[in-house]
Amino acid sequence: MVLDQQGYDELVMYLTHNLALFEKPGVVKPGAPTVIELIEDVIAEQVIRLCEQHNALSTEQRSMIVREVDGIVYDLQEVLSSVTDKRVTEEQRAFIEEFAGLVKNLFDSAV
């Protein structure tokens, strides 16, 4: 659906161009989630929004979306493996939320 599309390749390039955000210290608010917790939460929120906005999706299409999203989260875990268990900084939070929105946009376009 989207993993084999040019848009996903561009999204991965966008991530690689912003890896420095995950290599430098920053402001961490008290009670901040870990990087992987935030990734999972915001991606899940975007998938829920996607399914709510496209309520005519079949069960098979929703399952395909979930499988591809699992692949995207796996890719993120691989790329960010050295920081997934660290508390997310405010700068990282902003990037992850933007990235999740871009993932949703890819699926919106595919649907």
PDB file of N, CA and C in Angstrom, residues 45-99:
ATOM      1  N   GLU A  45      -2.512   6.781  17.249  1.00  0.00           N
ATOM      2  CA  GLU A  45      -3.516   7.849  17.147  1.00  0.00           C
ATOM      3  C   GLU A  45      -3.806   8.185  15.690  1.00  0.00           C
ATOM      4  N   GLN A  46      -2.768   8.238  14.881  1.00  0.00           N
ATOM      5  CA  GLN A  46      -2.955   8.565  13.465  1.00  0.00           C
ATOM      6  C   GLN A  46      -3.693   7.455  12.723  1.00  0.00           C
ATOM      7  N   VAL A  47      -3.430   6.209  13.076  1.00  0.00           N
ATOM      8  CA  VAL A  47      -4.143   5.093  12.445  1.00  0.00           C
ATOM      9  C   VAL A  47      -5.622   5.145  12.820  1.00  0.00           C
ATOM     10  N   ILE A  48      -5.907   5.466  14.063  1.00  0.00           N
ATOM     11  CA  ILE A  48      -7.305   5.590  14.502  1.00  0.00           C
ATOM     12  C   ILE A  48      -7.988   6.709  13.724  1.00  0.00           C
ATOM     13  N   ARG A  49      -7.324   7.849  13.595  1.00  0.00           N
ATOM     14  CA  ARG A  49      -7.900   8.963  12.817  1.00  0.00           C
ATOM     15  C   ARG A  49      -8.149   8.548  11.371  1.00  0.00           C
ATOM     16  N   LEU A  50      -7.182   7.858  10.801  1.00  0.00           N
ATOM     17  CA  LEU A  50      -7.299   7.399   9.421  1.00  0.00           C
ATOM     18  C   LEU A  50      -8.534   6.521   9.250  1.00  0.00           C
ATOM     19  N   CYS A  51      -8.700   5.566  10.139  1.00  0.00           N
ATOM     20  CA  CYS A  51      -9.841   4.648  10.048  1.00  0.00           C
ATOM     21  C   CYS A  51     -11.166   5.365  10.309  1.00  0.00           C
ATOM     22  N   GLU A  52     -11.158   6.349  11.201  1.00  0.00           N
ATOM     23  CA  GLU A  52     -12.381   7.123  11.447  1.00  0.00           C
ATOM     24  C   GLU A  52     -12.753   7.974  10.239  1.00  0.00           C
ATOM     25  N   GLN A  53     -11.755   8.541   9.584  1.00  0.00           N
ATOM     26  CA  GLN A  53     -12.010   9.400   8.435  1.00  0.00           C
ATOM     27  C   GLN A  53     -12.388   8.605   7.188  1.00  0.00           C
ATOM     28  N   HIS A  54     -11.935   7.375   7.128  1.00  0.00           N
ATOM     29  CA  HIS A  54     -12.225   6.512   5.980  1.00  0.00           C
ATOM     30  C   HIS A  54     -13.019   5.307   6.489  1.00  0.00           C
ATOM     31  N   ASN A  55     -14.201   5.580   6.989  1.00  0.00           N
ATOM     32  CA  ASN A  55     -14.986   4.522   7.639  1.00  0.00           C
ATOM     33  C   ASN A  55     -15.511   3.475   6.669  1.00  0.00           C
ATOM     34  N   ALA A  56     -15.340   3.680   5.372  1.00  0.00           N
ATOM     35  CA  ALA A  56     -15.770   2.682   4.393  1.00  0.00           C
ATOM     36  C   ALA A  56     -14.697   1.625   4.130  1.00  0.00           C
ATOM     37  N   LEU A  57     -13.564   1.739   4.822  1.00  0.00           N
ATOM     38  CA  LEU A  57     -12.497   0.746   4.632  1.00  0.00           C
ATOM     39  C   LEU A  57     -12.990  -0.631   5.063  1.00  0.00           C
ATOM     40  N   SER A  58     -12.644  -1.618   4.273  1.00  0.00           N
ATOM     41  CA  SER A  58     -13.017  -2.993   4.621  1.00  0.00           C
ATOM     42  C   SER A  58     -12.084  -3.509   5.726  1.00  0.00           C
ATOM     43  N   THR A  59     -12.470  -4.598   6.321  1.00  0.00           N
ATOM     44  CA  THR A  59     -11.634  -5.226   7.349  1.00  0.00           C
ATOM     45  C   THR A  59     -10.286  -5.614   6.758  1.00  0.00           C
ATOM     46  N   GLU A  60     -10.295  -6.092   5.534  1.00  0.00           N
ATOM     47  CA  GLU A  60      -9.043  -6.472   4.872  1.00  0.00           C
ATOM     48  C   GLU A  60      -8.134  -5.255   4.674  1.00  0.00           C
ATOM     49  N   GLN A  61      -8.707  -4.129   4.262  1.00  0.00           N
ATOM     50  CA  GLN A  61      -7.915  -2.919   4.078  1.00  0.00           C
ATOM     51  C   GLN A  61      -7.365  -2.418   5.407  1.00  0.00           C
ATOM     52  N   ARG A  62      -8.175  -2.464   6.444  1.00  0.00           N
ATOM     53  CA  ARG A  62      -7.704  -2.041   7.769  1.00  0.00           C
ATOM     54  C   ARG A  62      -6.568  -2.941   8.255  1.00  0.00           C
ATOM     55  N   SER A  63      -6.701  -4.233   8.009  1.00  0.00           N
ATOM     56  CA  SER A  63      -5.644  -5.178   8.396  1.00  0.00           C
ATOM     57  C   SER A  63      -4.356  -4.890   7.645  1.00  0.00           C
ATOM     58  N   MET A  64      -4.474  -4.555   6.361  1.00  0.00           N
ATOM     59  CA  MET A  64      -3.296  -4.221   5.563  1.00  0.00           C
ATOM     60  C   MET A  64      -2.628  -2.961   6.111  1.00  0.00           C
ATOM     61  N   ILE A  65      -3.427  -1.995   6.481  1.00  0.00           N
ATOM     62  CA  ILE A  65      -2.884  -0.756   7.056  1.00  0.00           C
ATOM     63  C   ILE A  65      -2.133  -1.062   8.345  1.00  0.00           C
ATOM     64  N   VAL A  66      -2.736  -1.869   9.202  1.00  0.00           N
ATOM     65  CA  VAL A  66      -2.091  -2.210  10.479  1.00  0.00           C
ATOM     66  C   VAL A  66      -0.777  -2.945  10.230  1.00  0.00           C
ATOM     67  N   ARG A  67      -0.764  -3.874   9.288  1.00  0.00           N
ATOM     68  CA  ARG A  67       0.482  -4.598   8.978  1.00  0.00           C
ATOM     69  C   ARG A  67       1.567  -3.645   8.490  1.00  0.00           C
ATOM     70  N   GLU A  68       1.189  -2.716   7.625  1.00  0.00           N
ATOM     71  CA  GLU A  68       2.182  -1.775   7.109  1.00  0.00           C
ATOM     72  C   GLU A  68       2.647  -0.813   8.198  1.00  0.00           C
ATOM     73  N   VAL A  69       1.744  -0.399   9.055  1.00  0.00           N
ATOM     74  CA  VAL A  69       2.133   0.475  10.164  1.00  0.00           C
ATOM     75  C   VAL A  69       3.092  -0.264  11.091  1.00  0.00           C
ATOM     76  N   ASP A  70       2.845  -1.536  11.327  1.00  0.00           N
ATOM     77  CA  ASP A  70       3.779  -2.333  12.126  1.00  0.00           C
ATOM     78  C   ASP A  70       5.169  -2.315  11.489  1.00  0.00           C
ATOM     79  N   GLY A  71       5.213  -2.405  10.161  1.00  0.00           N
ATOM     80  CA  GLY A  71       6.486  -2.354   9.449  1.00  0.00           C
ATOM     81  C   GLY A  71       7.167  -1.003   9.608  1.00  0.00           C
ATOM     82  N   ILE A  72       6.387   0.055   9.583  1.00  0.00           N
ATOM     83  CA  ILE A  72       6.936   1.403   9.751  1.00  0.00           C
ATOM     84  C   ILE A  72       7.504   1.571  11.155  1.00  0.00           C
ATOM     85  N   VAL A  73       6.760   1.121  12.161  1.00  0.00           N
ATOM     86  CA  VAL A  73       7.247   1.207  13.544  1.00  0.00           C
ATOM     87  C   VAL A  73       8.515   0.374  13.705  1.00  0.00           C
ATOM     88  N   TYR A  74       8.549  -0.795  13.072  1.00  0.00           N
ATOM     89  CA  TYR A  74       9.755  -1.635  13.120  1.00  0.00           C
ATOM     90  C   TYR A  74      10.941  -0.887  12.510  1.00  0.00           C
ATOM     91  N   ASP A  75      10.724  -0.251  11.351  1.00  0.00           N
ATOM     92  CA  ASP A  75      11.791   0.521  10.713  1.00  0.00           C
ATOM     93  C   ASP A  75      12.288   1.628  11.638  1.00  0.00           C
ATOM     94  N   LEU A  76      11.357   2.319  12.282  1.00  0.00           N
ATOM     95  CA  LEU A  76      11.737   3.379  13.217  1.00  0.00           C
ATOM     96  C   LEU A  76      12.551   2.818  14.375  1.00  0.00           C
ATOM     97  N   GLN A  77      12.143   1.663  14.890  1.00  0.00           N
ATOM     98  CA  GLN A  77      12.883   1.042  15.990  1.00  0.00           C
ATOM     99  C   GLN A  77      14.303   0.694  15.554  1.00  0.00           C
ATOM    100  N   GLU A  78      14.450   0.211  14.336  1.00  0.00           N
ATOM    101  CA  GLU A  78      15.772  -0.148  13.837  1.00  0.00           C
ATOM    102  C   GLU A  78      16.657   1.089  13.704  1.00  0.00           C
ATOM    103  N   VAL A  79      16.134   2.129  13.097  1.00  0.00           N
ATOM    104  CA  VAL A  79      16.916   3.337  12.857  1.00  0.00           C
ATOM    105  C   VAL A  79      17.258   4.030  14.178  1.00  0.00           C
ATOM    106  N   LEU A  80      16.324   4.026  15.106  1.00  0.00           N
ATOM    107  CA  LEU A  80      16.500   4.743  16.367  1.00  0.00           C
ATOM    108  C   LEU A  80      16.848   3.824  17.539  1.00  0.00           C
ATOM    109  N   SER A  81      17.345   2.634  17.250  1.00  0.00           N
ATOM    110  CA  SER A  81      17.559   1.620  18.286  1.00  0.00           C
ATOM    111  C   SER A  81      18.414   2.099  19.459  1.00  0.00           C
ATOM    112  N   SER A  82      19.331   3.003  19.222  1.00  0.00           N
ATOM    113  CA  SER A  82      20.205   3.449  20.308  1.00  0.00           C
ATOM    114  C   SER A  82      19.510   4.409  21.270  1.00  0.00           C
ATOM    115  N   VAL A  83      18.332   4.924  20.902  1.00  0.00           N
ATOM    116  CA  VAL A  83      17.666   5.907  21.762  1.00  0.00           C
ATOM    117  C   VAL A  83      16.226   5.541  22.104  1.00  0.00           C
ATOM    118  N   THR A  84      15.738   4.399  21.668  1.00  0.00           N
ATOM    119  CA  THR A  84      14.326   4.086  21.872  1.00  0.00           C
ATOM    120  C   THR A  84      13.921   4.026  23.341  1.00  0.00           C
ATOM    121  N   ASP A  85      14.848   3.685  24.223  1.00  0.00           N
ATOM    122  CA  ASP A  85      14.520   3.576  25.648  1.00  0.00           C
ATOM    123  C   ASP A  85      14.809   4.857  26.440  1.00  0.00           C
ATOM    124  N   LYS A  86      15.276   5.888  25.756  1.00  0.00           N
ATOM    125  CA  LYS A  86      15.546   7.163  26.432  1.00  0.00           C
ATOM    126  C   LYS A  86      14.282   8.009  26.436  1.00  0.00           C
ATOM    127  N   ARG A  87      14.186   8.892  27.413  1.00  0.00           N
ATOM    128  CA  ARG A  87      13.045   9.809  27.493  1.00  0.00           C
ATOM    129  C   ARG A  87      13.106  10.791  26.332  1.00  0.00           C
ATOM    130  N   VAL A  88      11.968  11.048  25.749  1.00  0.00           N
ATOM    131  CA  VAL A  88      11.898  11.905  24.569  1.00  0.00           C
ATOM    132  C   VAL A  88      12.070  13.373  24.956  1.00  0.00           C
ATOM    133  N   THR A  89      12.856  14.094  24.161  1.00  0.00           N
ATOM    134  CA  THR A  89      13.015  15.531  24.380  1.00  0.00           C
ATOM    135  C   THR A  89      11.860  16.253  23.684  1.00  0.00           C
ATOM    136  N   GLU A  90      11.692  17.515  23.984  1.00  0.00           N
ATOM    137  CA  GLU A  90      10.623  18.298  23.355  1.00  0.00           C
ATOM    138  C   GLU A  90      10.833  18.400  21.841  1.00  0.00           C
ATOM    139  N   GLU A  91      12.066  18.557  21.421  1.00  0.00           N
ATOM    140  CA  GLU A  91      12.379  18.639  19.993  1.00  0.00           C
ATOM    141  C   GLU A  91      12.066  17.306  19.297  1.00  0.00           C
ATOM    142  N   GLN A  92      12.420  16.208  19.944  1.00  0.00           N
ATOM    143  CA  GLN A  92      12.129  14.887  19.385  1.00  0.00           C
ATOM    144  C   GLN A  92      10.626  14.657  19.321  1.00  0.00           C
ATOM    145  N   ARG A  93       9.916  15.086  20.357  1.00  0.00           N
ATOM    146  CA  ARG A  93       8.461  14.942  20.383  1.00  0.00           C
ATOM    147  C   ARG A  93       7.831  15.636  19.169  1.00  0.00           C
ATOM    148  N   ALA A  94       8.253  16.857  18.916  1.00  0.00           N
ATOM    149  CA  ALA A  94       7.708  17.608  17.781  1.00  0.00           C
ATOM    150  C   ALA A  94       7.984  16.881  16.467  1.00  0.00           C
ATOM    151  N   PHE A  95       9.193  16.357  16.328  1.00  0.00           N
ATOM    152  CA  PHE A  95       9.535  15.642  15.102  1.00  0.00           C
ATOM    153  C   PHE A  95       8.704  14.370  14.961  1.00  0.00           C
ATOM    154  N   ILE A  96       8.588  13.593  16.032  1.00  0.00           N
ATOM    155  CA  ILE A  96       7.843  12.333  15.978  1.00  0.00           C
ATOM    156  C   ILE A  96       6.382  12.593  15.647  1.00  0.00           C
ATOM    157  N   GLU A  97       5.802  13.622  16.230  1.00  0.00           N
ATOM    158  CA  GLU A  97       4.401  13.951  15.933  1.00  0.00           C
ATOM    159  C   GLU A  97       4.235  14.368  14.476  1.00  0.00           C
ATOM    160  N   GLU A  98       5.182  15.142  13.970  1.00  0.00           N
ATOM    161  CA  GLU A  98       5.130  15.532  12.552  1.00  0.00           C
ATOM    162  C   GLU A  98       5.299  14.307  11.656  1.00  0.00           C
ATOM    163  N   PHE A  99       6.242  13.452  12.000  1.00  0.00           N
ATOM    164  CA  PHE A  99       6.508  12.244  11.215  1.00  0.00           C
ATOM    165  C   PHE A  99       5.263  11.363  11.158  1.00  0.00           C
TER     166      PHE A  99
END
